[in-house]
PDB file of C-alpha atoms and ligand atoms in Angstrom:
ATOM      1  CA  UNK A  24     -41.844  56.810  85.203  1.00 83.00           C
ATOM      2  CA  UNK A  25     -45.319  57.836  86.309  1.00 95.00           C
ATOM      3  CA  UNK A  26     -46.254  61.169  87.788  1.00 97.00           C
ATOM      4  CA  UNK A  27     -49.314  63.328  88.284  1.00 98.00           C
ATOM      5  CA  UNK A  28     -50.086  67.014  88.811  1.00 98.00           C
ATOM      6  CA  UNK A  29     -53.446  68.259  90.079  1.00 98.00           C
ATOM      7  CA  UNK A  30     -54.469  71.887  90.151  1.00 98.00           C
ATOM      8  CA  UNK A  31     -57.734  73.368  91.333  1.00 98.00           C
ATOM      9  CA  UNK A  32     -58.331  76.948  90.262  1.00 98.00           C
ATOM     10  CA  UNK A  33     -61.052  79.533  89.933  1.00 98.00           C
ATOM     11  CA  UNK A  34     -62.356  80.328  86.473  1.00 98.00           C
ATOM     12  CA  UNK A  35     -60.423  83.578  86.216  1.00 97.00           C
ATOM     13  CA  UNK A  36     -58.935  84.643  82.851  1.00 97.00           C
ATOM     14  CA  UNK A  37     -55.512  85.082  84.503  1.00 96.00           C
ATOM     15  CA  UNK A  38     -55.492  81.345  85.203  1.00 98.00           C
ATOM     16  CA  UNK A  39     -55.522  80.515  81.479  1.00 98.00           C
ATOM     17  CA  UNK A  40     -51.888  81.605  81.231  1.00 98.00           C
ATOM     18  CA  UNK A  41     -51.078  79.978  84.557  1.00 98.00           C
ATOM     19  CA  UNK A  42     -52.503  76.619  83.444  1.00 98.00           C
ATOM     20  CA  UNK A  43     -50.490  76.700  80.192  1.00 98.00           C
ATOM     21  CA  UNK A  44     -47.276  77.544  82.017  1.00 98.00           C
ATOM     22  CA  UNK A  45     -47.845  74.886  84.693  1.00 98.00           C
ATOM     23  CA  UNK A  46     -48.345  72.113  82.126  1.00 98.00           C
ATOM     24  CA  UNK A  47     -45.357  73.287  80.076  1.00 98.00           C
ATOM     25  CA  UNK A  48     -43.141  73.168  83.166  1.00 98.00           C
ATOM     26  CA  UNK A  49     -44.481  69.783  84.304  1.00 98.00           C
ATOM     27  CA  UNK A  50     -43.948  68.150  80.892  1.00 98.00           C
ATOM     28  CA  UNK A  51     -40.387  69.492  80.571  1.00 97.00           C
ATOM     29  CA  UNK A  52     -39.034  66.211  82.058  1.00 95.00           C
ATOM     30  CA  UNK A  53     -40.223  64.420  78.899  1.00 96.00           C
ATOM     31  CA  UNK A  54     -37.688  66.465  76.967  1.00 96.00           C
ATOM     32  CA  UNK A  55     -40.316  67.795  74.519  1.00 97.00           C
ATOM     33  CA  UNK A  56     -39.556  69.711  71.359  1.00 96.00           C
ATOM     34  CA  UNK A  57     -40.578  73.363  71.169  1.00 95.00           C
ATOM     35  CA  UNK A  58     -43.378  72.403  68.824  1.00 95.00           C
ATOM     36  CA  UNK A  59     -44.720  69.789  71.236  1.00 97.00           C
ATOM     37  CA  UNK A  60     -44.724  72.332  74.070  1.00 97.00           C
ATOM     38  CA  UNK A  61     -46.610  74.807  71.881  1.00 97.00           C
ATOM     39  CA  UNK A  62     -49.143  72.184  70.829  1.00 98.00           C
ATOM     40  CA  UNK A  63     -49.912  71.264  74.430  1.00 98.00           C
ATOM     41  CA  UNK A  64     -50.002  74.888  75.614  1.00 98.00           C
ATOM     42  CA  UNK A  65     -52.504  75.758  72.895  1.00 98.00           C
ATOM     43  CA  UNK A  66     -54.752  72.798  73.717  1.00 98.00           C
ATOM     44  CA  UNK A  67     -54.689  73.595  77.458  1.00 98.00           C
ATOM     45  CA  UNK A  68     -55.392  77.250  76.783  1.00 98.00           C
ATOM     46  CA  UNK A  69     -58.408  76.349  74.637  1.00 98.00           C
ATOM     47  CA  UNK A  70     -59.867  73.964  77.213  1.00 98.00           C
ATOM     48  CA  UNK A  71     -59.410  76.291  80.192  1.00 98.00           C
ATOM     49  CA  UNK A  72     -60.707  79.295  78.234  1.00 98.00           C
ATOM     50  CA  UNK A  73     -63.804  77.291  77.279  1.00 98.00           C
ATOM     51  CA  UNK A  74     -64.457  76.512  80.942  1.00 98.00           C
ATOM     52  CA  UNK A  75     -64.131  80.213  81.827  1.00 98.00           C
ATOM     53  CA  UNK A  76     -66.088  81.617  78.873  1.00 97.00           C
ATOM     54  CA  UNK A  77     -68.748  78.954  78.262  1.00 98.00           C
ATOM     55  CA  UNK A  78     -68.812  76.689  81.299  1.00 98.00           C
ATOM     56  CA  UNK A  79     -69.155  79.502  83.808  1.00 98.00           C
ATOM     57  CA  UNK A  80     -70.135  82.330  81.459  1.00 96.00           C
ATOM     58  CA  UNK A  81     -67.531  84.607  83.091  1.00 89.00           C
ATOM     59  CA  UNK A  82     -68.867  83.922  86.600  1.00 96.00           C
ATOM     60  CA  UNK A  83     -66.608  82.390  89.248  1.00 97.00           C
ATOM     61  CA  UNK A  84     -66.495  78.605  89.433  1.00 98.00           C
ATOM     62  CA  UNK A  85     -63.997  75.837  90.029  1.00 98.00           C
ATOM     63  CA  UNK A  86     -61.852  74.277  87.317  1.00 98.00           C
ATOM     64  CA  UNK A  87     -59.853  71.110  87.952  1.00 98.00           C
ATOM     65  CA  UNK A  88     -56.858  70.263  85.859  1.00 98.00           C
ATOM     66  CA  UNK A  89     -55.129  66.905  86.094  1.00 98.00           C
ATOM     67  CA  UNK A  90     -51.958  66.159  84.180  1.00 98.00           C
ATOM     68  CA  UNK A  91     -50.568  62.650  84.029  1.00 98.00           C
ATOM     69  CA  UNK A  92     -47.287  61.412  82.694  1.00 98.00           C
ATOM     70  CA  UNK A  93     -46.525  57.767  82.092  1.00 97.00           C
ATOM     71  CA  UNK A  94     -43.502  56.959  80.000  1.00 96.00           C
ATOM     72  CA  UNK A  95     -43.816  59.198  76.948  1.00 97.00           C
ATOM     73  CA  UNK A  96     -47.571  59.531  77.288  1.00 98.00           C
ATOM     74  CA  UNK A  97     -49.089  62.786  78.475  1.00 98.00           C
ATOM     75  CA  UNK A  98     -52.718  62.893  79.609  1.00 98.00           C
ATOM     76  CA  UNK A  99     -54.587  66.080  80.497  1.00 98.00           C
ATOM     77  CA  UNK A 100     -58.072  66.291  81.993  1.00 98.00           C
ATOM     78  CA  UNK A 101     -59.821  69.633  82.454  1.00 98.00           C
ATOM     79  CA  UNK A 102     -63.154  69.667  84.281  1.00 98.00           C
ATOM     80  CA  UNK A 103     -65.678  72.381  85.032  1.00 98.00           C
ATOM     81  CA  UNK A 104     -68.987  72.163  86.891  1.00 98.00           C
ATOM     82  CA  UNK A 105     -70.725  74.794  84.808  1.00 98.00           C
ATOM     83  CA  UNK A 106     -73.494  74.757  82.268  1.00 97.00           C
ATOM     84  CA  UNK A 107     -72.394  71.823  80.121  1.00 98.00           C
ATOM     85  CA  UNK A 108     -72.745  71.299  76.369  1.00 97.00           C
ATOM     86  CA  UNK A 109     -76.116  70.538  74.833  1.00 95.00           C
ATOM     87  CA  UNK A 110     -74.774  68.842  71.700  1.00 96.00           C
ATOM     88  CA  UNK A 111     -71.155  67.712  71.925  1.00 97.00           C
ATOM     89  CA  UNK A 112     -70.992  66.451  68.363  1.00 97.00           C
ATOM     90  CA  UNK A 113     -72.026  69.826  67.011  1.00 97.00           C
ATOM     91  CA  UNK A 114     -69.708  71.677  69.412  1.00 97.00           C
ATOM     92  CA  UNK A 115     -66.735  69.792  67.933  1.00 97.00           C
ATOM     93  CA  UNK A 116     -67.437  71.037  64.412  1.00 96.00           C
ATOM     94  CA  UNK A 117     -64.978  73.660  63.151  1.00 95.00           C
ATOM     95  CA  UNK A 118     -66.375  77.223  63.263  1.00 94.00           C
ATOM     96  CA  UNK A 119     -69.324  76.204  65.446  1.00 96.00           C
ATOM     97  CA  UNK A 120     -69.797  78.645  68.310  1.00 97.00           C
ATOM     98  CA  UNK A 121     -72.676  79.654  70.558  1.00 96.00           C
ATOM     99  CA  UNK A 122     -71.033  83.023  71.188  1.00 95.00           C
ATOM    100  CA  UNK A 123     -70.413  84.678  67.809  1.00 90.00           C
ATOM    101  CA  UNK A 124     -71.258  88.105  69.249  1.00 90.00           C
ATOM    102  CA  UNK A 125     -68.361  87.739  71.709  1.00 92.00           C
ATOM    103  CA  UNK A 126     -65.966  87.207  68.826  1.00 93.00           C
ATOM    104  CA  UNK A 127     -65.412  83.522  69.400  1.00 95.00           C
ATOM    105  CA  UNK A 128     -64.344  81.803  66.218  1.00 93.00           C
ATOM    106  CA  UNK A 129     -65.433  78.238  66.994  1.00 96.00           C
ATOM    107  CA  UNK A 130     -61.903  76.887  66.592  1.00 97.00           C
ATOM    108  CA  UNK A 131     -61.145  75.763  70.155  1.00 98.00           C
ATOM    109  CA  UNK A 132     -62.065  72.094  69.899  1.00 98.00           C
ATOM    110  CA  UNK A 133     -60.597  71.935  66.390  1.00 97.00           C
ATOM    111  CA  UNK A 134     -57.216  73.147  67.702  1.00 98.00           C
ATOM    112  CA  UNK A 135     -57.354  70.652  70.608  1.00 98.00           C
ATOM    113  CA  UNK A 136     -58.028  67.896  68.109  1.00 98.00           C
ATOM    114  CA  UNK A 137     -55.219  68.941  65.747  1.00 97.00           C
ATOM    115  CA  UNK A 138     -52.583  69.547  68.420  1.00 98.00           C
ATOM    116  CA  UNK A 139     -53.217  66.481  70.578  1.00 98.00           C
ATOM    117  CA  UNK A 140     -53.365  62.774  69.621  1.00 98.00           C
ATOM    118  CA  UNK A 141     -56.807  62.238  71.129  1.00 98.00           C
ATOM    119  CA  UNK A 142     -59.642  64.401  72.408  1.00 98.00           C
ATOM    120  CA  UNK A 143     -62.512  63.082  74.476  1.00 98.00           C
ATOM    121  CA  UNK A 144     -65.350  65.331  75.605  1.00 98.00           C
ATOM    122  CA  UNK A 145     -67.965  64.258  78.116  1.00 98.00           C
ATOM    123  CA  UNK A 146     -70.561  66.758  79.137  1.00 97.00           C
ATOM    124  CA  UNK A 147     -73.762  66.761  81.097  1.00 96.00           C
ATOM    125  CA  UNK A 148     -76.027  69.645  80.165  1.00 92.00           C
ATOM    126  CA  UNK A 149     -76.528  71.774  83.270  1.00 93.00           C
ATOM    127  CA  UNK A 150     -73.831  69.976  85.264  1.00 96.00           C
ATOM    128  CA  UNK A 151     -70.486  70.460  83.630  1.00 98.00           C
ATOM    129  CA  UNK A 152     -67.902  69.377  81.103  1.00 98.00           C
ATOM    130  CA  UNK A 153     -64.827  67.175  81.145  1.00 98.00           C
ATOM    131  CA  UNK A 154     -62.228  67.323  78.400  1.00 98.00           C
ATOM    132  CA  UNK A 155     -59.616  64.578  78.257  1.00 98.00           C
ATOM    133  CA  UNK A 156     -56.673  64.835  75.867  1.00 98.00           C
ATOM    134  CA  UNK A 157     -53.619  62.669  75.303  1.00 98.00           C
ATOM    135  CA  UNK A 158     -50.400  63.048  73.391  1.00 98.00           C
ATOM    136  CA  UNK A 159     -47.262  60.985  73.008  1.00 98.00           C
ATOM    137  CA  UNK A 160     -44.267  63.222  73.595  1.00 98.00           C
ATOM    138  CA  UNK A 161     -41.542  61.740  71.428  1.00 94.00           C
ATOM    139  CA  UNK A 162     -39.415  64.794  72.170  1.00 86.00           C
ATOM    140  CA  UNK A 163     -35.682  64.983  71.681  1.00 76.00           C
ATOM    141  CA  UNK A 164     -35.596  61.217  72.317  1.00 58.00           C
ATOM    142  CA  UNK A 165     -36.823  60.365  68.827  1.00 51.00           C
ATOM    143  CA  UNK A 166     -34.758  60.607  65.685  1.00 48.00           C
ATOM    144  CA  UNK A 167     -37.394  62.537  63.755  1.00 44.00           C
TER     145      UNK A 167
ATOM    146  CA  UNK B1246     -52.530 108.299  73.284  1.00 39.00           C
ATOM    147  CA  UNK B1247     -53.239 105.759  75.936  1.00 42.00           C
ATOM    148  CA  UNK B1248     -50.515 103.229  76.463  1.00 41.00           C
ATOM    149  CA  UNK B1249     -51.788  99.811  77.406  1.00 47.00           C
ATOM    150  CA  UNK B1250     -50.111  97.643  79.991  1.00 48.00           C
ATOM    151  CA  UNK B1251     -49.059  95.080  77.436  1.00 46.00           C
ATOM    152  CA  UNK B1252     -50.142  96.326  74.045  1.00 59.00           C
ATOM    153  CA  UNK B1253     -48.866  99.514  72.553  1.00 73.00           C
ATOM    154  CA  UNK B1254     -50.890 101.424  70.031  1.00 75.00           C
ATOM    155  CA  UNK B1255     -50.139 104.321  67.709  1.00 82.00           C
ATOM    156  CA  UNK B1256     -51.861 105.914  64.715  1.00 83.00           C
ATOM    157  CA  UNK B1257     -50.329 106.889  61.417  1.00 82.00           C
ATOM    158  CA  UNK B1258     -52.105 107.608  58.122  1.00 82.00           C
ATOM    159  CA  UNK B1259     -55.492 106.192  59.107  1.00 91.00           C
ATOM    160  CA  UNK B1260     -53.861 103.030  60.426  1.00 95.00           C
ATOM    161  CA  UNK B1261     -53.922 102.064  64.065  1.00 96.00           C
ATOM    162  CA  UNK B1262     -50.915  99.930  64.830  1.00 95.00           C
ATOM    163  CA  UNK B1263     -50.936  97.593  67.810  1.00 96.00           C
ATOM    164  CA  UNK B1264     -47.821  95.960  69.182  1.00 96.00           C
ATOM    165  CA  UNK B1265     -49.222  92.748  70.577  1.00 97.00           C
ATOM    166  CA  UNK B1266     -48.073  91.253  73.893  1.00 96.00           C
ATOM    167  CA  UNK B1267     -45.902  88.157  74.271  1.00 97.00           C
ATOM    168  CA  UNK B1268     -48.963  85.993  74.905  1.00 97.00           C
ATOM    169  CA  UNK B1269     -52.292  86.867  73.313  1.00 98.00           C
ATOM    170  CA  UNK B1270     -55.290  85.076  74.817  1.00 97.00           C
ATOM    171  CA  UNK B1271     -58.768  85.657  76.234  1.00 97.00           C
ATOM    172  CA  UNK B1272     -57.341  87.450  79.282  1.00 96.00           C
ATOM    173  CA  UNK B1273     -55.996  90.389  77.254  1.00 95.00           C
ATOM    174  CA  UNK B1274     -57.815  90.223  73.880  1.00 96.00           C
ATOM    175  CA  UNK B1275     -60.765  92.284  75.152  1.00 93.00           C
ATOM    176  CA  UNK B1276     -58.561  95.102  76.404  1.00 94.00           C
ATOM    177  CA  UNK B1277     -56.706  95.262  73.086  1.00 96.00           C
ATOM    178  CA  UNK B1278     -59.961  95.195  71.139  1.00 96.00           C
ATOM    179  CA  UNK B1279     -61.335  98.124  73.160  1.00 95.00           C
ATOM    180  CA  UNK B1280     -58.207 100.157  72.522  1.00 94.00           C
ATOM    181  CA  UNK B1281     -58.347  99.614  68.754  1.00 96.00           C
ATOM    182  CA  UNK B1282     -62.082 100.128  68.400  1.00 95.00           C
ATOM    183  CA  UNK B1283     -62.019 103.434  70.247  1.00 93.00           C
ATOM    184  CA  UNK B1284     -59.785 104.856  67.518  1.00 93.00           C
ATOM    185  CA  UNK B1285     -61.987 103.496  64.771  1.00 95.00           C
ATOM    186  CA  UNK B1286     -65.222 104.760  66.288  1.00 93.00           C
ATOM    187  CA  UNK B1287     -63.629 108.181  66.738  1.00 91.00           C
ATOM    188  CA  UNK B1288     -62.817 108.164  63.029  1.00 91.00           C
ATOM    189  CA  UNK B1289     -59.074 108.389  63.677  1.00 91.00           C
ATOM    190  CA  UNK B1290     -58.287 105.215  61.768  1.00 94.00           C
ATOM    191  CA  UNK B1291     -59.876 102.684  59.444  1.00 95.00           C
ATOM    192  CA  UNK B1292     -57.006 100.226  59.001  1.00 97.00           C
ATOM    193  CA  UNK B1293     -55.604  98.007  61.747  1.00 97.00           C
ATOM    194  CA  UNK B1294     -52.040  96.736  61.804  1.00 97.00           C
ATOM    195  CA  UNK B1295     -51.246  93.889  64.200  1.00 97.00           C
ATOM    196  CA  UNK B1296     -47.547  93.633  64.990  1.00 97.00           C
ATOM    197  CA  UNK B1297     -46.720  90.120  66.203  1.00 98.00           C
ATOM    198  CA  UNK B1298     -42.956  90.575  66.443  1.00 97.00           C
ATOM    199  CA  UNK B1299     -43.036  90.174  70.258  1.00 97.00           C
ATOM    200  CA  UNK B1300     -45.743  87.499  70.308  1.00 97.00           C
ATOM    201  CA  UNK B1301     -44.790  83.908  71.113  1.00 97.00           C
ATOM    202  CA  UNK B1302     -48.221  82.518  71.954  1.00 97.00           C
ATOM    203  CA  UNK B1303     -51.716  83.002  70.582  1.00 98.00           C
ATOM    204  CA  UNK B1304     -54.873  80.867  70.732  1.00 98.00           C
ATOM    205  CA  UNK B1305     -58.375  81.042  69.243  1.00 97.00           C
ATOM    206  CA  UNK B1306     -59.177  84.160  71.280  1.00 97.00           C
ATOM    207  CA  UNK B1307     -56.612  85.996  69.154  1.00 97.00           C
ATOM    208  CA  UNK B1308     -58.142  84.637  65.971  1.00 97.00           C
ATOM    209  CA  UNK B1309     -61.576  85.864  67.086  1.00 97.00           C
ATOM    210  CA  UNK B1310     -60.173  89.294  67.932  1.00 97.00           C
ATOM    211  CA  UNK B1311     -58.485  89.718  64.533  1.00 97.00           C
ATOM    212  CA  UNK B1312     -61.560  88.468  62.679  1.00 96.00           C
ATOM    213  CA  UNK B1313     -63.726  90.864  64.670  1.00 96.00           C
ATOM    214  CA  UNK B1314     -61.575  93.841  63.659  1.00 97.00           C
ATOM    215  CA  UNK B1315     -61.744  92.712  60.028  1.00 97.00           C
ATOM    216  CA  UNK B1316     -65.552  92.681  60.195  1.00 95.00           C
ATOM    217  CA  UNK B1317     -65.501  96.122  61.784  1.00 96.00           C
ATOM    218  CA  UNK B1318     -63.246  97.903  59.273  1.00 97.00           C
ATOM    219  CA  UNK B1319     -64.296  96.169  56.071  1.00 96.00           C
ATOM    220  CA  UNK B1320     -67.535  98.180  55.654  1.00 96.00           C
ATOM    221  CA  UNK B1321     -65.457 101.348  56.166  1.00 95.00           C
ATOM    222  CA  UNK B1322     -63.174 100.404  53.294  1.00 96.00           C
ATOM    223  CA  UNK B1323     -60.420  99.615  55.771  1.00 96.00           C
ATOM    224  CA  UNK B1324     -58.119  96.634  56.004  1.00 96.00           C
ATOM    225  CA  UNK B1325     -56.336  94.437  58.502  1.00 97.00           C
ATOM    226  CA  UNK B1326     -52.570  94.011  58.198  1.00 97.00           C
ATOM    227  CA  UNK B1327     -50.546  91.343  59.996  1.00 98.00           C
ATOM    228  CA  UNK B1328     -46.792  91.728  60.469  1.00 98.00           C
ATOM    229  CA  UNK B1329     -43.991  89.865  62.210  1.00 98.00           C
ATOM    230  CA  UNK B1330     -45.808  86.610  62.912  1.00 97.00           C
ATOM    231  CA  UNK B1331     -43.619  83.519  63.275  1.00 96.00           C
ATOM    232  CA  UNK B1332     -43.669  79.937  64.530  1.00 94.00           C
ATOM    233  CA  UNK B1333     -46.673  78.875  66.544  1.00 93.00           C
ATOM    234  CA  UNK B1334     -48.534  82.137  65.902  1.00 97.00           C
ATOM    235  CA  UNK B1335     -48.131  81.909  62.130  1.00 97.00           C
ATOM    236  CA  UNK B1336     -49.211  78.257  62.195  1.00 96.00           C
ATOM    237  CA  UNK B1337     -52.421  79.017  64.102  1.00 96.00           C
ATOM    238  CA  UNK B1338     -53.302  81.894  61.772  1.00 97.00           C
ATOM    239  CA  UNK B1339     -52.780  79.613  58.766  1.00 96.00           C
ATOM    240  CA  UNK B1340     -54.977  76.872  60.239  1.00 95.00           C
ATOM    241  CA  UNK B1341     -57.761  79.310  61.025  1.00 94.00           C
ATOM    242  CA  UNK B1342     -58.041  80.377  57.387  1.00 92.00           C
ATOM    243  CA  UNK B1343     -57.465  84.037  58.303  1.00 92.00           C
ATOM    244  CA  UNK B1344     -54.918  84.596  55.549  1.00 92.00           C
ATOM    245  CA  UNK B1345     -57.537  83.743  52.963  1.00 91.00           C
ATOM    246  CA  UNK B1346     -60.000  86.169  54.465  1.00 87.00           C
ATOM    247  CA  UNK B1347     -57.935  89.314  54.966  1.00 85.00           C
TER     248      UNK B1347
HETATM  249  N1  ATP C 409     -66.567  73.931  78.987  1.00 53.34           N
HETATM  250  C1  ATP C 409     -67.658  74.207  78.248  1.00 53.34           C
HETATM  251  N2  ATP C 409     -68.873  74.390  78.836  1.00 53.34           N
HETATM  252  C2  ATP C 409     -69.955  74.663  78.091  1.00 53.34           C
HETATM  253  N3  ATP C 409     -69.960  74.800  76.756  1.00 53.34           N
HETATM  254  C3  ATP C 409     -68.801  74.604  76.106  1.00 53.34           C
HETATM  255  C4  ATP C 409     -67.582  74.311  76.808  1.00 53.34           C
HETATM  256  N4  ATP C 409     -66.592  74.178  75.904  1.00 53.34           N
HETATM  257  C5  ATP C 409     -67.158  74.384  74.697  1.00 53.34           C
HETATM  258  N5  ATP C 409     -68.474  74.645  74.792  1.00 53.34           N
HETATM  259  C6  ATP C 409     -69.418  74.867  73.684  1.00 53.34           C
HETATM  260  O1  ATP C 409     -68.830  74.359  72.485  1.00 53.34           O
HETATM  261  C7  ATP C 409     -68.747  75.389  71.500  1.00 53.34           C
HETATM  262  C8  ATP C 409     -67.505  75.178  70.656  1.00 53.34           C
HETATM  263  O2  ATP C 409     -66.322  75.362  71.433  1.00 53.34           O
HETATM  264  P1  ATP C 409     -64.982  75.847  70.711  1.00 53.34           P
HETATM  265  O3  ATP C 409     -63.931  76.033  71.748  1.00 53.34           O
HETATM  266  O4  ATP C 409     -64.693  74.931  69.581  1.00 53.34           O
HETATM  267  O5  ATP C 409     -65.405  77.246  70.080  1.00 53.34           O
HETATM  268  P2  ATP C 409     -65.641  78.637  70.839  1.00 53.34           P
HETATM  269  O6  ATP C 409     -65.128  78.576  72.226  1.00 53.34           O
HETATM  270  O7  ATP C 409     -67.065  79.015  70.678  1.00 53.34           O
HETATM  271  O8  ATP C 409     -64.746  79.644  69.993  1.00 53.34           O
HETATM  272  P3  ATP C 409     -63.129  79.799  70.131  1.00 53.34           P
HETATM  273  O9  ATP C 409     -62.631  78.627  70.908  1.00 53.34           O
HETATM  274  O10 ATP C 409     -62.644  79.792  68.717  1.00 53.34           O
HETATM  275  O11 ATP C 409     -62.918  81.087  70.805  1.00 53.34           O
HETATM  276  C9  ATP C 409     -68.800  76.687  72.283  1.00 53.34           C
HETATM  277  O12 ATP C 409     -69.281  77.766  71.512  1.00 53.34           O
HETATM  278  C10 ATP C 409     -69.727  76.333  73.436  1.00 53.34           C
HETATM  279  O13 ATP C 409     -71.082  76.419  73.049  1.00 53.34           O
HETATM  280 MG1   MG C 410     -63.253  77.876  72.675  1.00 53.34          MG
END
């Protein structure tokens, strides 16, 4: 089975919760465990929040979210057209943040990496950022 | 005392206690922070108790908010107390290293 969900939204904080809930509902057909749902919700929340907070610096912009399902594989792509990341390698480091005075802890990318199977970040400084994550949802179908 | 839409806060013995919402993220962390800090700046409290018993979801915005309160009250001789955290929330707090800090 292959299916896709595409959502275009404004970079409003309220949409962080909406994006999480939408992905959780969409992936339900894979029969995920509670832990798998939580993992994916956290990763989506981190990526969308980054687009709102860093990509657009709390201004209004467009965020695209694409969720793909193929067999047990889940793929999520979150794109913003905001300010981009100057040094992606450094941004991935745990505890690294460019906004310490706004109480960011620098854990977003680390959580995405831990909770998903793969995390790919492509960013063009001044143009925007695309985060692509994948995870195999073994779900209730596995005997683990 | 002001009652927040989602978070409920009360003061007892220099401790401001916050009942956190079901989902704690960037969209409500700032409002909760403001509510707590007001009480600390007014000198009504120096300890902060976060009650997670209703909370099913939290991301790094929650971690940042808790860490920020820790940095605020530590110089005042205050402390941060976490109660009722389970499942996903407890796991995220563990991974962030917060338990070692507070
Ligand atoms: N979409 C984005 N656009 C521009 N910069 C970004 C984006 N996402 C991340 N960054 C940059 O990468 C850094 C690290 O991101 P990460 O999510 O790991 O931490 P954080 O957002 O700063 O803190 P936390 O996620 O713990 O609240 C950010 O501080 C920011 O500089
Ligand atoms: Mg982040």
